[in-house]
Amino acid sequence: MTTDRQDFVSGYYIFSVFPRGDGVSAYAHFLNCCEKLGIPDVTEQLQQMMILDYLICNQDRHFGNFGAIRDAVTLEWMGFAPIFDSGTSLWFDQYATKINALADAPAKPFAATQQEQLALAKKSLQTLDLTALDGCKDDVLAIFEQAHFGEPNRAQVLADALAARCKFLKEDTLI
């Protein structure tokens, strides 16, 4: 949430400020734009967003639902915007019986699949305290059991799927 003194600047605007060179990936171009604009701490925050998107199987992180915050008066960059709009996640379009937690899924905006996009976040993945995810299955289950999904076992399936993705992240960082 921003205040009347803060502006949200979308990733699309940031990405479009400078021309993208031939052979430059969308990811590298976005980081280059942020650096030229002077937006602080983008790489780590962007990579953490991609890791979260992998964990929750977010399939719609387009350039309009992430970006940076700047002071509306001084135009000074304040940093990366908090994460929002993760509605196209948690296997939203699949019945519980069809959820395969470790199957690769579509991703945006820097790669076609979540595995490819996760590979871009290797640096942050190596430095995150992934033990903070221990016990997340129980927390997620407790929250989701209060929801009324329409499928009697969906809360359990989603908790199991999230736990499987957490386990994969932990194992992947050991490689």
PDB file of C-alpha atoms in Angstrom:
ATOM      1  CA  MET A   1       0.000   0.000   0.000  1.00  0.00           C
ATOM      2  CA  THR A   2       1.263   3.439  -0.818  1.00  0.00           C
ATOM      3  CA  THR A   3       0.563   6.757   0.847  1.00  0.00           C
ATOM      4  CA  ASP A   4      -0.354  10.046  -0.798  1.00  0.00           C
ATOM      5  CA  ARG A   5       3.367  10.805  -0.829  1.00  0.00           C
ATOM      6  CA  GLN A   6       4.370   7.567  -2.548  1.00  0.00           C
ATOM      7  CA  ASP A   7       3.983   6.371  -6.114  1.00  0.00           C
ATOM      8  CA  PHE A   8       3.961   2.800  -7.341  1.00  0.00           C
ATOM      9  CA  VAL A   9       5.944   2.497 -10.562  1.00  0.00           C
ATOM     10  CA  SER A  10       5.158  -0.704 -12.416  1.00  0.00           C
ATOM     11  CA  GLY A  11       7.757  -3.125 -13.667  1.00  0.00           C
ATOM     12  CA  TYR A  12       6.450  -2.445 -17.157  1.00  0.00           C
ATOM     13  CA  TYR A  13       7.313   1.246 -16.902  1.00  0.00           C
ATOM     14  CA  ILE A  14      10.756   0.481 -15.475  1.00  0.00           C
ATOM     15  CA  PHE A  15      11.373  -2.149 -18.184  1.00  0.00           C
ATOM     16  CA  SER A  16      10.338   0.297 -20.916  1.00  0.00           C
ATOM     17  CA  VAL A  17      12.387   3.329 -19.856  1.00  0.00           C
ATOM     18  CA  PHE A  18      15.507   2.242 -21.756  1.00  0.00           C
ATOM     19  CA  PRO A  19      15.801   0.301 -25.013  1.00  0.00           C
ATOM     20  CA  ARG A  20      16.626  -3.376 -24.679  1.00  0.00           C
ATOM     21  CA  GLY A  21      19.734  -4.448 -26.530  1.00  0.00           C
ATOM     22  CA  ASP A  22      19.884  -7.404 -28.877  1.00  0.00           C
ATOM     23  CA  GLY A  23      20.573 -10.638 -27.037  1.00  0.00           C
ATOM     24  CA  VAL A  24      19.870  -9.129 -23.606  1.00  0.00           C
ATOM     25  CA  SER A  25      17.466 -11.226 -21.549  1.00  0.00           C
ATOM     26  CA  ALA A  26      14.355  -9.640 -20.094  1.00  0.00           C
ATOM     27  CA  TYR A  27      15.749 -10.302 -16.613  1.00  0.00           C
ATOM     28  CA  ALA A  28      19.120  -8.659 -17.321  1.00  0.00           C
ATOM     29  CA  HIS A  29      17.402  -5.729 -19.032  1.00  0.00           C
ATOM     30  CA  PHE A  30      15.082  -5.155 -16.071  1.00  0.00           C
ATOM     31  CA  LEU A  31      18.015  -5.202 -13.630  1.00  0.00           C
ATOM     32  CA  ASN A  32      19.974  -2.834 -15.901  1.00  0.00           C
ATOM     33  CA  CYS A  33      17.028  -0.430 -16.013  1.00  0.00           C
ATOM     34  CA  CYS A  34      16.707  -0.501 -12.222  1.00  0.00           C
ATOM     35  CA  GLU A  35      20.417   0.159 -11.828  1.00  0.00           C
ATOM     36  CA  LYS A  36      20.355   3.088 -14.280  1.00  0.00           C
ATOM     37  CA  LEU A  37      17.329   4.553 -12.485  1.00  0.00           C
ATOM     38  CA  GLY A  38      18.983   4.129  -9.078  1.00  0.00           C
ATOM     39  CA  ILE A  39      16.353   1.822  -7.557  1.00  0.00           C
ATOM     40  CA  PRO A  40      17.997   0.243  -4.483  1.00  0.00           C
ATOM     41  CA  ASP A  41      18.182  -3.446  -3.499  1.00  0.00           C
ATOM     42  CA  VAL A  42      16.326  -4.738  -6.554  1.00  0.00           C
ATOM     43  CA  THR A  43      18.223  -7.943  -7.319  1.00  0.00           C
ATOM     44  CA  GLU A  44      17.653  -9.550  -3.927  1.00  0.00           C
ATOM     45  CA  GLN A  45      14.018  -8.432  -3.698  1.00  0.00           C
ATOM     46  CA  LEU A  46      13.252  -9.542  -7.253  1.00  0.00           C
ATOM     47  CA  GLN A  47      14.844 -12.931  -6.669  1.00  0.00           C
ATOM     48  CA  GLN A  48      12.923 -13.393  -3.430  1.00  0.00           C
ATOM     49  CA  MET A  49       9.710 -12.604  -5.321  1.00  0.00           C
ATOM     50  CA  MET A  50      10.568 -15.273  -7.900  1.00  0.00           C
ATOM     51  CA  ILE A  51      11.269 -17.790  -5.125  1.00  0.00           C
ATOM     52  CA  LEU A  52       7.920 -17.022  -3.503  1.00  0.00           C
ATOM     53  CA  ASP A  53       6.205 -17.317  -6.874  1.00  0.00           C
ATOM     54  CA  TYR A  54       7.779 -20.763  -7.273  1.00  0.00           C
ATOM     55  CA  LEU A  55       6.657 -21.815  -3.788  1.00  0.00           C
ATOM     56  CA  ILE A  56       3.045 -20.802  -4.351  1.00  0.00           C
ATOM     57  CA  CYS A  57       3.039 -21.757  -8.051  1.00  0.00           C
ATOM     58  CA  ASN A  58       2.115 -18.229  -9.135  1.00  0.00           C
ATOM     59  CA  GLN A  59       1.581 -18.292 -12.888  1.00  0.00           C
ATOM     60  CA  ASP A  60       0.794 -14.643 -13.536  1.00  0.00           C
ATOM     61  CA  ARG A  61       3.566 -12.379 -12.222  1.00  0.00           C
ATOM     62  CA  HIS A  62       3.445  -9.950 -15.133  1.00  0.00           C
ATOM     63  CA  PHE A  63       5.166  -6.562 -15.353  1.00  0.00           C
ATOM     64  CA  GLY A  64       2.042  -4.803 -14.086  1.00  0.00           C
ATOM     65  CA  ASN A  65       1.906  -6.471 -10.687  1.00  0.00           C
ATOM     66  CA  PHE A  66       5.370  -5.740  -9.355  1.00  0.00           C
ATOM     67  CA  GLY A  67       7.590  -2.698  -9.405  1.00  0.00           C
ATOM     68  CA  ALA A  68       9.133  -0.043  -7.209  1.00  0.00           C
ATOM     69  CA  ILE A  69       8.023   2.710  -4.852  1.00  0.00           C
ATOM     70  CA  ARG A  70       9.255   6.278  -5.104  1.00  0.00           C
ATOM     71  CA  ASP A  71       8.641   9.456  -3.167  1.00  0.00           C
ATOM     72  CA  ALA A  72       5.996  11.402  -5.097  1.00  0.00           C
ATOM     73  CA  VAL A  73       7.466  14.747  -4.083  1.00  0.00           C
ATOM     74  CA  THR A  74      11.229  14.225  -4.384  1.00  0.00           C
ATOM     75  CA  LEU A  75      11.011  11.353  -6.922  1.00  0.00           C
ATOM     76  CA  GLU A  76      13.631   9.524  -4.857  1.00  0.00           C
ATOM     77  CA  TRP A  77      13.407   5.749  -5.208  1.00  0.00           C
ATOM     78  CA  MET A  78      12.436   4.090  -1.946  1.00  0.00           C
ATOM     79  CA  GLY A  79      12.862   0.482  -3.058  1.00  0.00           C
ATOM     80  CA  PHE A  80      11.083  -2.511  -4.463  1.00  0.00           C
ATOM     81  CA  ALA A  81       7.329  -2.601  -3.883  1.00  0.00           C
ATOM     82  CA  PRO A  82       5.866  -5.171  -1.481  1.00  0.00           C
ATOM     83  CA  ILE A  83       4.480  -8.274  -3.153  1.00  0.00           C
ATOM     84  CA  PHE A  84       0.838  -8.111  -4.188  1.00  0.00           C
ATOM     85  CA  ASP A  85      -1.583  -9.764  -6.626  1.00  0.00           C
ATOM     86  CA  SER A  86      -0.758 -13.432  -6.278  1.00  0.00           C
ATOM     87  CA  GLY A  87      -4.268 -14.563  -7.135  1.00  0.00           C
ATOM     88  CA  THR A  88      -3.261 -16.846  -9.984  1.00  0.00           C
ATOM     89  CA  SER A  89      -1.414 -19.239  -7.715  1.00  0.00           C
ATOM     90  CA  LEU A  90      -1.829 -22.375  -5.602  1.00  0.00           C
ATOM     91  CA  TRP A  91      -2.946 -24.417  -8.612  1.00  0.00           C
ATOM     92  CA  PHE A  92      -6.014 -22.178  -8.909  1.00  0.00           C
ATOM     93  CA  ASP A  93      -7.103 -23.853 -12.137  1.00  0.00           C
ATOM     94  CA  GLN A  94      -6.715 -27.497 -11.113  1.00  0.00           C
ATOM     95  CA  TYR A  95      -8.799 -29.916  -9.135  1.00  0.00           C
ATOM     96  CA  ALA A  96      -7.040 -31.207  -6.037  1.00  0.00           C
ATOM     97  CA  THR A  97      -6.720 -34.670  -7.572  1.00  0.00           C
ATOM     98  CA  LYS A  98      -4.761 -33.196 -10.504  1.00  0.00           C
ATOM     99  CA  ILE A  99      -2.211 -31.153  -8.535  1.00  0.00           C
ATOM    100  CA  ASN A 100       1.367 -32.291  -9.081  1.00  0.00           C
ATOM    101  CA  ALA A 101       3.458 -30.092  -6.823  1.00  0.00           C
ATOM    102  CA  LEU A 102       6.781 -30.698  -8.527  1.00  0.00           C
ATOM    103  CA  ALA A 103       5.577 -30.505 -12.107  1.00  0.00           C
ATOM    104  CA  ASP A 104       6.942 -27.495 -13.907  1.00  0.00           C
ATOM    105  CA  ALA A 105       4.374 -24.775 -14.491  1.00  0.00           C
ATOM    106  CA  PRO A 106       4.166 -21.643 -16.627  1.00  0.00           C
ATOM    107  CA  ALA A 107       5.878 -18.525 -15.293  1.00  0.00           C
ATOM    108  CA  LYS A 108       6.153 -14.834 -16.064  1.00  0.00           C
ATOM    109  CA  PRO A 109       7.777 -12.438 -16.796  1.00  0.00           C
ATOM    110  CA  PHE A 110      11.414 -13.520 -17.106  1.00  0.00           C
ATOM    111  CA  ALA A 111      11.114 -17.160 -18.165  1.00  0.00           C
ATOM    112  CA  ALA A 112       8.566 -19.504 -19.672  1.00  0.00           C
ATOM    113  CA  THR A 113       8.582 -21.981 -16.781  1.00  0.00           C
ATOM    114  CA  GLN A 114       8.942 -21.753 -13.038  1.00  0.00           C
ATOM    115  CA  GLN A 115      12.061 -23.935 -13.037  1.00  0.00           C
ATOM    116  CA  GLU A 116      13.742 -21.609 -15.542  1.00  0.00           C
ATOM    117  CA  GLN A 117      12.726 -18.555 -13.558  1.00  0.00           C
ATOM    118  CA  LEU A 118      13.840 -20.142 -10.283  1.00  0.00           C
ATOM    119  CA  ALA A 119      17.274 -20.674 -11.831  1.00  0.00           C
ATOM    120  CA  LEU A 120      17.554 -16.874 -12.129  1.00  0.00           C
ATOM    121  CA  ALA A 121      17.143 -16.623  -8.355  1.00  0.00           C
ATOM    122  CA  LYS A 122      19.989 -19.003  -7.445  1.00  0.00           C
ATOM    123  CA  LYS A 123      21.998 -16.306  -5.653  1.00  0.00           C
ATOM    124  CA  SER A 124      19.199 -15.451  -3.228  1.00  0.00           C
ATOM    125  CA  LEU A 125      18.238 -19.094  -2.887  1.00  0.00           C
ATOM    126  CA  GLN A 126      21.740 -19.799  -1.581  1.00  0.00           C
ATOM    127  CA  THR A 127      21.528 -17.071   1.071  1.00  0.00           C
ATOM    128  CA  LEU A 128      17.939 -17.427   2.300  1.00  0.00           C
ATOM    129  CA  ASP A 129      17.313 -19.163   5.606  1.00  0.00           C
ATOM    130  CA  LEU A 130      15.163 -21.956   4.236  1.00  0.00           C
ATOM    131  CA  THR A 131      14.759 -23.452   7.715  1.00  0.00           C
ATOM    132  CA  ALA A 132      12.203 -20.664   8.194  1.00  0.00           C
ATOM    133  CA  LEU A 133       9.956 -22.809   5.987  1.00  0.00           C
ATOM    134  CA  ASP A 134      10.053 -25.711   8.452  1.00  0.00           C
ATOM    135  CA  GLY A 135       6.569 -26.335   9.734  1.00  0.00           C
ATOM    136  CA  CYS A 136       4.925 -24.294   6.993  1.00  0.00           C
ATOM    137  CA  LYS A 137       2.780 -27.280   6.050  1.00  0.00           C
ATOM    138  CA  ASP A 138       1.008 -27.216   9.417  1.00  0.00           C
ATOM    139  CA  ASP A 139       0.568 -23.435   9.302  1.00  0.00           C
ATOM    140  CA  VAL A 140      -0.831 -23.527   5.773  1.00  0.00           C
ATOM    141  CA  LEU A 141      -3.143 -26.399   6.617  1.00  0.00           C
ATOM    142  CA  ALA A 142      -4.497 -24.588   9.682  1.00  0.00           C
ATOM    143  CA  ILE A 143      -5.256 -21.494   7.592  1.00  0.00           C
ATOM    144  CA  PHE A 144      -6.660 -23.320   4.573  1.00  0.00           C
ATOM    145  CA  GLU A 145      -8.884 -25.589   6.641  1.00  0.00           C
ATOM    146  CA  GLN A 146     -10.843 -22.465   7.559  1.00  0.00           C
ATOM    147  CA  ALA A 147     -11.556 -21.776   3.890  1.00  0.00           C
ATOM    148  CA  HIS A 148     -14.377 -23.400   2.017  1.00  0.00           C
ATOM    149  CA  PHE A 149     -12.786 -24.578  -1.204  1.00  0.00           C
ATOM    150  CA  GLY A 150     -15.624 -26.804  -2.355  1.00  0.00           C
ATOM    151  CA  GLU A 151     -13.302 -29.807  -2.453  1.00  0.00           C
ATOM    152  CA  PRO A 152     -13.104 -31.604   0.881  1.00  0.00           C
ATOM    153  CA  ASN A 153      -9.372 -32.407   0.704  1.00  0.00           C
ATOM    154  CA  ARG A 154      -8.058 -29.318  -1.120  1.00  0.00           C
ATOM    155  CA  ALA A 155      -6.561 -27.748   2.028  1.00  0.00           C
ATOM    156  CA  GLN A 156      -4.517 -30.889   2.709  1.00  0.00           C
ATOM    157  CA  VAL A 157      -3.423 -31.221  -0.923  1.00  0.00           C
ATOM    158  CA  LEU A 158      -2.290 -27.579  -1.054  1.00  0.00           C
ATOM    159  CA  ALA A 159      -0.415 -27.898   2.246  1.00  0.00           C
ATOM    160  CA  ASP A 160       1.300 -31.053   0.952  1.00  0.00           C
ATOM    161  CA  ALA A 161       2.137 -29.355  -2.353  1.00  0.00           C
ATOM    162  CA  LEU A 162       3.660 -26.340  -0.633  1.00  0.00           C
ATOM    163  CA  ALA A 163       5.668 -28.627   1.663  1.00  0.00           C
ATOM    164  CA  ALA A 164       6.953 -30.549  -1.372  1.00  0.00           C
ATOM    165  CA  ARG A 165       8.081 -27.323  -3.030  1.00  0.00           C
ATOM    166  CA  CYS A 166       9.789 -26.209   0.199  1.00  0.00           C
ATOM    167  CA  LYS A 167      11.610 -29.537   0.364  1.00  0.00           C
ATOM    168  CA  PHE A 168      12.669 -29.203  -3.267  1.00  0.00           C
ATOM    169  CA  LEU A 169      14.094 -25.734  -2.615  1.00  0.00           C
ATOM    170  CA  LYS A 170      16.085 -27.007   0.350  1.00  0.00           C
ATOM    171  CA  GLU A 171      17.451 -29.964  -1.618  1.00  0.00           C
ATOM    172  CA  ASP A 172      18.173 -27.819  -4.671  1.00  0.00           C
ATOM    173  CA  THR A 173      20.368 -25.459  -2.646  1.00  0.00           C
ATOM    174  CA  LEU A 174      22.592 -28.381  -1.636  1.00  0.00           C
ATOM    175  CA  ILE A 175      23.469 -29.179  -5.252  1.00  0.00           C
TER     176      ILE A 175
END
